[in-house]
mmCIF file with all atom_site columns, C-alpha atoms in Angstrom:
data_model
loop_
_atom_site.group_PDB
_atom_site.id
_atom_site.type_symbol
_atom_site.label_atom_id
_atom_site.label_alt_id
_atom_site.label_comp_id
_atom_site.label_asym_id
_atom_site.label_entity_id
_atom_site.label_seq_id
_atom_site.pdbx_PDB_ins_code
_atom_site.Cartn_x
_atom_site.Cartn_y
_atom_site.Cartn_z
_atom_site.occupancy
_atom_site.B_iso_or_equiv
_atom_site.pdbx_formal_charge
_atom_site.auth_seq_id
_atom_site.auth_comp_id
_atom_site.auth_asym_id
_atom_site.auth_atom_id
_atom_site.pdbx_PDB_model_num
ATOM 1   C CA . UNK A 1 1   ? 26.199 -62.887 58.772 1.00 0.00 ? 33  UNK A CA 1
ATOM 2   C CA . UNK A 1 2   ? 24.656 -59.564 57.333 1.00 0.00 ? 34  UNK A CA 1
ATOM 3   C CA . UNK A 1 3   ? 27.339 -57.195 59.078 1.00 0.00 ? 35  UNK A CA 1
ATOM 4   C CA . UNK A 1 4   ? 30.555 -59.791 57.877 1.00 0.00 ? 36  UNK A CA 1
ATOM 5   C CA . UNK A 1 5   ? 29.343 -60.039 54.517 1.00 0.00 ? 37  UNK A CA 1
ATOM 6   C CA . UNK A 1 6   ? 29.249 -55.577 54.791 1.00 0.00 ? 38  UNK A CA 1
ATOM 7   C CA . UNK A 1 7   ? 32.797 -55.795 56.551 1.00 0.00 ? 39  UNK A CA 1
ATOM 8   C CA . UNK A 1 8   ? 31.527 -54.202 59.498 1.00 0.00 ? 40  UNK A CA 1
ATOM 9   C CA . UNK A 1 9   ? 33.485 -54.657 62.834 1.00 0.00 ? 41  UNK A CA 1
ATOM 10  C CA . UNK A 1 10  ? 31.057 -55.733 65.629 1.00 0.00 ? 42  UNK A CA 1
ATOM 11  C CA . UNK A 1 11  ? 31.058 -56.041 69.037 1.00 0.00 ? 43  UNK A CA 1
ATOM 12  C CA . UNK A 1 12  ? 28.156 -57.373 71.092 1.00 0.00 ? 44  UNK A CA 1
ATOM 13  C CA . UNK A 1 13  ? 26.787 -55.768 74.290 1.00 0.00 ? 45  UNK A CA 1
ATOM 14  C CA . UNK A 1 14  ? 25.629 -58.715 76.229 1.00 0.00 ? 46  UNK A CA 1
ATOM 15  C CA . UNK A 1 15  ? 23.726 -56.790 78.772 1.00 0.00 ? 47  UNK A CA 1
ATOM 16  C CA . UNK A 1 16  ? 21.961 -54.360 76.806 1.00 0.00 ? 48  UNK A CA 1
ATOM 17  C CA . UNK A 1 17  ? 20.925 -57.286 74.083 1.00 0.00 ? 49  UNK A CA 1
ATOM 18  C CA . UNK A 1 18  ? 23.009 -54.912 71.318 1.00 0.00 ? 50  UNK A CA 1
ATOM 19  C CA . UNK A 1 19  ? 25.337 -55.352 68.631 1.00 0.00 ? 51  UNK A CA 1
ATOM 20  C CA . UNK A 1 20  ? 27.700 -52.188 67.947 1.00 0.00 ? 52  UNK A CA 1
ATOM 21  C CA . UNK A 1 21  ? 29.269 -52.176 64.614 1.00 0.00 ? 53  UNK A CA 1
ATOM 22  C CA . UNK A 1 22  ? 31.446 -49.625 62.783 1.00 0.00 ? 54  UNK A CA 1
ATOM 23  C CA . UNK A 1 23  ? 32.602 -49.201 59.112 1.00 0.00 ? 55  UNK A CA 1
ATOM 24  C CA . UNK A 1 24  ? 31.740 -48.665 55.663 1.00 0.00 ? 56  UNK A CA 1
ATOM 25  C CA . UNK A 1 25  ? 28.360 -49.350 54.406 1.00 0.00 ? 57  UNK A CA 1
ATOM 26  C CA . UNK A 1 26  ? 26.320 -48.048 51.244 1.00 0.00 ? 58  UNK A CA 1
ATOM 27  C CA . UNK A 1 27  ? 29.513 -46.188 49.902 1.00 0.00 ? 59  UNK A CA 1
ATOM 28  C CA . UNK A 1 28  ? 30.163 -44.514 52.787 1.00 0.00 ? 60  UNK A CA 1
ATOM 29  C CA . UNK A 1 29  ? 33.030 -44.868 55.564 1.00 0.00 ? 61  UNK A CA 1
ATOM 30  C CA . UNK A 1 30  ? 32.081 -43.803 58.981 1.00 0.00 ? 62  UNK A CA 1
ATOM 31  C CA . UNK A 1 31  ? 28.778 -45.771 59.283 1.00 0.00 ? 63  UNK A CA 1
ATOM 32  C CA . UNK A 1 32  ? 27.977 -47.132 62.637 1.00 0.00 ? 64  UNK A CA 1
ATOM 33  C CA . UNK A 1 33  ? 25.690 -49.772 63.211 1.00 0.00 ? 65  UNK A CA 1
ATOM 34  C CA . UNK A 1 34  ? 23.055 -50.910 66.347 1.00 0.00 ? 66  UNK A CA 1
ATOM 35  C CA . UNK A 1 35  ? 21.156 -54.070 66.165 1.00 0.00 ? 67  UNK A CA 1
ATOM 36  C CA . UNK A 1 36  ? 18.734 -54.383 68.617 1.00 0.00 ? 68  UNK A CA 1
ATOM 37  C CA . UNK A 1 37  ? 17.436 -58.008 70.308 1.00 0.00 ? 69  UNK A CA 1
ATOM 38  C CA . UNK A 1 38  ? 14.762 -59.099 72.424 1.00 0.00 ? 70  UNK A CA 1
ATOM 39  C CA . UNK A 1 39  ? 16.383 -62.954 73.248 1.00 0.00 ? 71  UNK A CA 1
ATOM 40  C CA . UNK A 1 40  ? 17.655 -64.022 69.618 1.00 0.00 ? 72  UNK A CA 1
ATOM 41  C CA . UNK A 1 41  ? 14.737 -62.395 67.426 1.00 0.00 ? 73  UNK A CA 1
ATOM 42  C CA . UNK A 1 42  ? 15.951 -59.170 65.639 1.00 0.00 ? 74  UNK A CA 1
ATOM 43  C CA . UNK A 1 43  ? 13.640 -56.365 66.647 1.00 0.00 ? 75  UNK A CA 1
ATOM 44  C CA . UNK A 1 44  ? 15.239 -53.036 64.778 1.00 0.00 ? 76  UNK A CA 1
ATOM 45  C CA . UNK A 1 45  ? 18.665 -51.647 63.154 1.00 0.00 ? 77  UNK A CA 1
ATOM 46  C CA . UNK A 1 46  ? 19.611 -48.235 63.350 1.00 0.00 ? 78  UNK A CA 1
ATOM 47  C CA . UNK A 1 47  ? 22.444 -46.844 60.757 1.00 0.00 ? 79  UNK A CA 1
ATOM 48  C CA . UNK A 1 48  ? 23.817 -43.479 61.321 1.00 0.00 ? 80  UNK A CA 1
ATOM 49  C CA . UNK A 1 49  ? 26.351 -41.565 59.741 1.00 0.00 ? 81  UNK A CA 1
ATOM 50  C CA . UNK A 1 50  ? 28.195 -38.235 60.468 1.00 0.00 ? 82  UNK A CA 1
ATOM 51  C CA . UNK A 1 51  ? 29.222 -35.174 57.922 1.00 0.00 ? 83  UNK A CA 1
ATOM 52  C CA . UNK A 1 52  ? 30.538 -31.763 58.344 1.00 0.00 ? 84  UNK A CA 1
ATOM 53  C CA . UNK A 1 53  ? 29.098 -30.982 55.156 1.00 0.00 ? 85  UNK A CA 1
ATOM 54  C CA . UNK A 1 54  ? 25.262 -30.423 54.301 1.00 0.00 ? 86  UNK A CA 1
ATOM 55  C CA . UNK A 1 55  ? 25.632 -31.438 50.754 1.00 0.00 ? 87  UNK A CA 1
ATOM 56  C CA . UNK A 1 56  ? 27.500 -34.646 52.040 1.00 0.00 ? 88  UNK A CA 1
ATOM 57  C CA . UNK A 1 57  ? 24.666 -35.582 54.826 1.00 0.00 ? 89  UNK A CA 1
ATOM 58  C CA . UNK A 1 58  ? 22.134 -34.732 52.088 1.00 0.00 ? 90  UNK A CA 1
ATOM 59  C CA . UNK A 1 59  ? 23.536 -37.397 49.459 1.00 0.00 ? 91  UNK A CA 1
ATOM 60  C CA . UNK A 1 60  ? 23.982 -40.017 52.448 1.00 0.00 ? 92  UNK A CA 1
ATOM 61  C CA . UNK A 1 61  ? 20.368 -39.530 53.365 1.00 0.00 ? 93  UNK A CA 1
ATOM 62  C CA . UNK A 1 62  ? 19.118 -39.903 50.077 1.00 0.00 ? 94  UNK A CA 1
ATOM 63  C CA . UNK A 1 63  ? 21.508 -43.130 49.573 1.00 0.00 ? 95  UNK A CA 1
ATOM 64  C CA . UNK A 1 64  ? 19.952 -44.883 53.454 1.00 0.00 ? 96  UNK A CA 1
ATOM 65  C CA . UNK A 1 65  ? 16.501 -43.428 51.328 1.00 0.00 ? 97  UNK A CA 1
ATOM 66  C CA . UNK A 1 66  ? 16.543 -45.912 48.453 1.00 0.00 ? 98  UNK A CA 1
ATOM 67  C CA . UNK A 1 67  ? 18.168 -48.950 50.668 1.00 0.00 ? 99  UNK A CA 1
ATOM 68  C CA . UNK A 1 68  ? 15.656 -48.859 53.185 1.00 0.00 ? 100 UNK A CA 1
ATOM 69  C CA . UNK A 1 69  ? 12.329 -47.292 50.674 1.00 0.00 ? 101 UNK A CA 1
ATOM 70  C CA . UNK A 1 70  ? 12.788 -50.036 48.685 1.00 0.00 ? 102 UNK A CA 1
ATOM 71  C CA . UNK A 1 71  ? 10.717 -47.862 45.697 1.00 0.00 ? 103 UNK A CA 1
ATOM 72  C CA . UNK A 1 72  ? 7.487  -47.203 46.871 1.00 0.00 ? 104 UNK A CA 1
ATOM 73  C CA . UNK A 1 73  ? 6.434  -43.062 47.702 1.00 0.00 ? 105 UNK A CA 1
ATOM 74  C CA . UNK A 1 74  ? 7.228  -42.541 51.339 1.00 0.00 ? 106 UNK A CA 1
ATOM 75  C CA . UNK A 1 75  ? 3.982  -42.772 53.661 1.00 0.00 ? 107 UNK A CA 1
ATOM 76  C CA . UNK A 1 76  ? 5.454  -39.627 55.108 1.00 0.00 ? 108 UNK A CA 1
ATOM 77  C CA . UNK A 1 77  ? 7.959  -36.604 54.210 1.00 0.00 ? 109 UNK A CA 1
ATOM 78  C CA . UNK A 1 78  ? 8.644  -33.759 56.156 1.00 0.00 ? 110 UNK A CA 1
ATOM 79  C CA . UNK A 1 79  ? 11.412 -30.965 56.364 1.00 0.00 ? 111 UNK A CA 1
ATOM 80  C CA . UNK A 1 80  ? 13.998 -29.948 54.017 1.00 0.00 ? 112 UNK A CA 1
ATOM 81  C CA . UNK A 1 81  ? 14.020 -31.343 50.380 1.00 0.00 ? 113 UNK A CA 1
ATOM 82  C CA . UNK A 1 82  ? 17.383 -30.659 49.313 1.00 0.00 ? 114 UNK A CA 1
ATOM 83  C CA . UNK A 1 83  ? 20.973 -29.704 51.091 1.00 0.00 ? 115 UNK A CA 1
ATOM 84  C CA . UNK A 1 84  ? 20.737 -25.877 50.897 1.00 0.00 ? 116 UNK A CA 1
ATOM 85  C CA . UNK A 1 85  ? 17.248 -26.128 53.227 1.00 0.00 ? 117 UNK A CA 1
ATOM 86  C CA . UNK A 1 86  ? 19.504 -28.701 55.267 1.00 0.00 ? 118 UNK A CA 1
ATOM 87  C CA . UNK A 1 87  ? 21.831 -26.634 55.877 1.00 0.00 ? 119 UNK A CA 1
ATOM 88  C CA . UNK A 1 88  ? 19.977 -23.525 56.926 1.00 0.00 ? 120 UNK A CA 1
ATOM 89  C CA . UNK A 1 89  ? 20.522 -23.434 60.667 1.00 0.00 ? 121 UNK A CA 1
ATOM 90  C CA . UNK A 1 90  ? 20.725 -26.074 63.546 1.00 0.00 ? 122 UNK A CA 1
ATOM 91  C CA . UNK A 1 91  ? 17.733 -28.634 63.270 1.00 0.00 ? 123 UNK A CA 1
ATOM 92  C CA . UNK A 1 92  ? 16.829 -28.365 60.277 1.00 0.00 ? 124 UNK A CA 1
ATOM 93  C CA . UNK A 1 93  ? 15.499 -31.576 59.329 1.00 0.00 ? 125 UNK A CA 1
ATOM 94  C CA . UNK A 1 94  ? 14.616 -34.249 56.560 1.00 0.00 ? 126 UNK A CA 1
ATOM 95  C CA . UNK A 1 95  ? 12.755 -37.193 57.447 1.00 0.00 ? 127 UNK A CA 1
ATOM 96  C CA . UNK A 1 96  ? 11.016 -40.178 55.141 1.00 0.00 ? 128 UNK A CA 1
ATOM 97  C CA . UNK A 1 97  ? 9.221  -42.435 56.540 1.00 0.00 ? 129 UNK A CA 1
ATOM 98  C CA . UNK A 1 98  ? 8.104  -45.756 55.206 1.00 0.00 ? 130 UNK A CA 1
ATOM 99  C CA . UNK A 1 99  ? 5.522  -48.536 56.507 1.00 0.00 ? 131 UNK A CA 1
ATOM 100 C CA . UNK A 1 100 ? 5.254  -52.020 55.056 1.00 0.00 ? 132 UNK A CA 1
ATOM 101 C CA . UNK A 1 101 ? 3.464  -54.849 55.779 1.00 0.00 ? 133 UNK A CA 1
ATOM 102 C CA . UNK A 1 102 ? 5.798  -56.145 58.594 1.00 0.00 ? 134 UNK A CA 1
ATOM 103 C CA . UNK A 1 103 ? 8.536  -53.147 58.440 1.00 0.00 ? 135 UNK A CA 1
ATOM 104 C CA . UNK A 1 104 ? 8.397  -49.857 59.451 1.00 0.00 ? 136 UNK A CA 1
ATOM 105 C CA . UNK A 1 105 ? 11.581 -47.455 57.916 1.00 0.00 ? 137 UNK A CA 1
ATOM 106 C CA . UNK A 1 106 ? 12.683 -44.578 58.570 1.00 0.00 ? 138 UNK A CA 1
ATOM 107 C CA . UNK A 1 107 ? 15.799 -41.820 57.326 1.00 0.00 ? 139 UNK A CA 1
ATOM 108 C CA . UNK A 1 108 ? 16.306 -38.514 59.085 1.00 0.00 ? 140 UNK A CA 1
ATOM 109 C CA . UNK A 1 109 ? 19.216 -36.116 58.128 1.00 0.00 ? 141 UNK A CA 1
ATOM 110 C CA . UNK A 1 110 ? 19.915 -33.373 60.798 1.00 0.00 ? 142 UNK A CA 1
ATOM 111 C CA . UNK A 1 111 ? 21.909 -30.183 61.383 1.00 0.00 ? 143 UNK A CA 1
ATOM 112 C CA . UNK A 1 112 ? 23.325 -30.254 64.771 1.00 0.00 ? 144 UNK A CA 1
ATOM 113 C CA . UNK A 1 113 ? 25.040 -26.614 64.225 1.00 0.00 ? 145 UNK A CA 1
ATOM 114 C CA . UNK A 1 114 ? 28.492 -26.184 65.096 1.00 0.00 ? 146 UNK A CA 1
ATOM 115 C CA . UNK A 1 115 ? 28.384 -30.407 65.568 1.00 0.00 ? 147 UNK A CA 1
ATOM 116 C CA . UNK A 1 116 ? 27.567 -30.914 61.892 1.00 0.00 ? 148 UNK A CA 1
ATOM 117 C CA . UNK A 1 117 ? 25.413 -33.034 60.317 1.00 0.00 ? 149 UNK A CA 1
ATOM 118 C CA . UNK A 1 118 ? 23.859 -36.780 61.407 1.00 0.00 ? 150 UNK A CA 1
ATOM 119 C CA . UNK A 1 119 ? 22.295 -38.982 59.362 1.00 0.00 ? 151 UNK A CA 1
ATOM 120 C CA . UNK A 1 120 ? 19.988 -41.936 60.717 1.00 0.00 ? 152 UNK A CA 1
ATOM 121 C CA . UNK A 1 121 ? 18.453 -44.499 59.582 1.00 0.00 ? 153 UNK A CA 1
ATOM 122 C CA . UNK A 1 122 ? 15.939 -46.739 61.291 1.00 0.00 ? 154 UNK A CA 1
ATOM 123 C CA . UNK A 1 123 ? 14.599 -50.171 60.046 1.00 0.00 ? 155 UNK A CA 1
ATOM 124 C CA . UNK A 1 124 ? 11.883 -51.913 62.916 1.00 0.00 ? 156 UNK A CA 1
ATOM 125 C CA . UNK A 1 125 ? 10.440 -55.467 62.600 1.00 0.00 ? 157 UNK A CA 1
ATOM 126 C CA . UNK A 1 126 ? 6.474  -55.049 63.131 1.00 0.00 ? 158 UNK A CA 1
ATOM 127 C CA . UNK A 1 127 ? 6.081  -58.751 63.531 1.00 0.00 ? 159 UNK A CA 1
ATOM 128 C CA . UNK A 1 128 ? 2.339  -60.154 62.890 1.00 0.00 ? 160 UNK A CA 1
ATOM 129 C CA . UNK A 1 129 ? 1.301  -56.414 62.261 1.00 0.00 ? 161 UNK A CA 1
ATOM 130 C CA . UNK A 1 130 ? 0.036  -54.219 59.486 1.00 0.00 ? 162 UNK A CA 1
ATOM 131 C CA . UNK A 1 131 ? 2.317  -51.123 60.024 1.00 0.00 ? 163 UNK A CA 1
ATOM 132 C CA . UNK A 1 132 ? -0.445 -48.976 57.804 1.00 0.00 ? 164 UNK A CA 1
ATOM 133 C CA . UNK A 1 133 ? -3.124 -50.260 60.224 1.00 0.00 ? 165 UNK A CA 1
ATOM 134 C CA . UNK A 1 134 ? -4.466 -47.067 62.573 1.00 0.00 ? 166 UNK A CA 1
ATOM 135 C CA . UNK A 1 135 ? -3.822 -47.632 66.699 1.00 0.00 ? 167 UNK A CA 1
ATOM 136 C CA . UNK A 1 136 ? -6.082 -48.188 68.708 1.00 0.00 ? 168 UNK A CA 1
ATOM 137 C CA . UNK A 1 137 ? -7.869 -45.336 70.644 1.00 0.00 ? 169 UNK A CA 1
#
């Protein structure tokens, strides 16, 4: 129901227990779309998106930011903090990283050199767990 209400064009991969969906999605054409299953509970979504253009990639990664931050200070930040340290040479990196309750989140923006830019974004059901909790040793 969630891709149809975005418009997204689907098409599931029985065998692999995947969805594969293409289109526009936070303001921006292009976005492709994996929904991953273990039998019919939703375990993750991935979003990704490609640019050319660092300053593009940059805005795209700070729109997937805000969907999938939902407000709070990221539990981790690392790499470039604005398009100009995006763009200076192939993988250079931004990546936020968010833990809830239940959810873990996650947007990376990087530069694939002569390939441009990709943008991902990662959203992974923790079910029953506290995602802050430490593992195990």
């Amino acid at each position: 129901r969630w891709t149809t209400r975005h418009g997204l064009r689907c098409a599931p991969m029985i065998a692999s227990a995947q969805d594969r969906c293409e289109g526009e999605l936070l303001g921006h054409d292009g976005a492709s779309v994996v929904l991953h299953y273990d039998d019919a509970r939703l375990l993750d979504v991935e979003v990704s998106f490609r640019s050319t253009d660092a300053d593009a990639a940059f805005a795209m990664a700070q729109t997937l930011d805000v969907a999938l931050g939902r407000g709070p200070e990221p539990w981790r930040a690392q790499g470039a903090t604005d398009a100009a340290a995006l763009a200076l040479g192939p993988l250079s990196q931004t990546r936020r990283e968010y833990r809830f309750f239940d959810l873990r989140t996650e947007v990376r923006a990087t530069n694939l050199g002569p390939n441009g830019y990709l943008v991902r974004g990662f959203a992974q059901a923790l079910p029953g767990e506290d995602a802050n909790a430490q593992p195990d040793s």
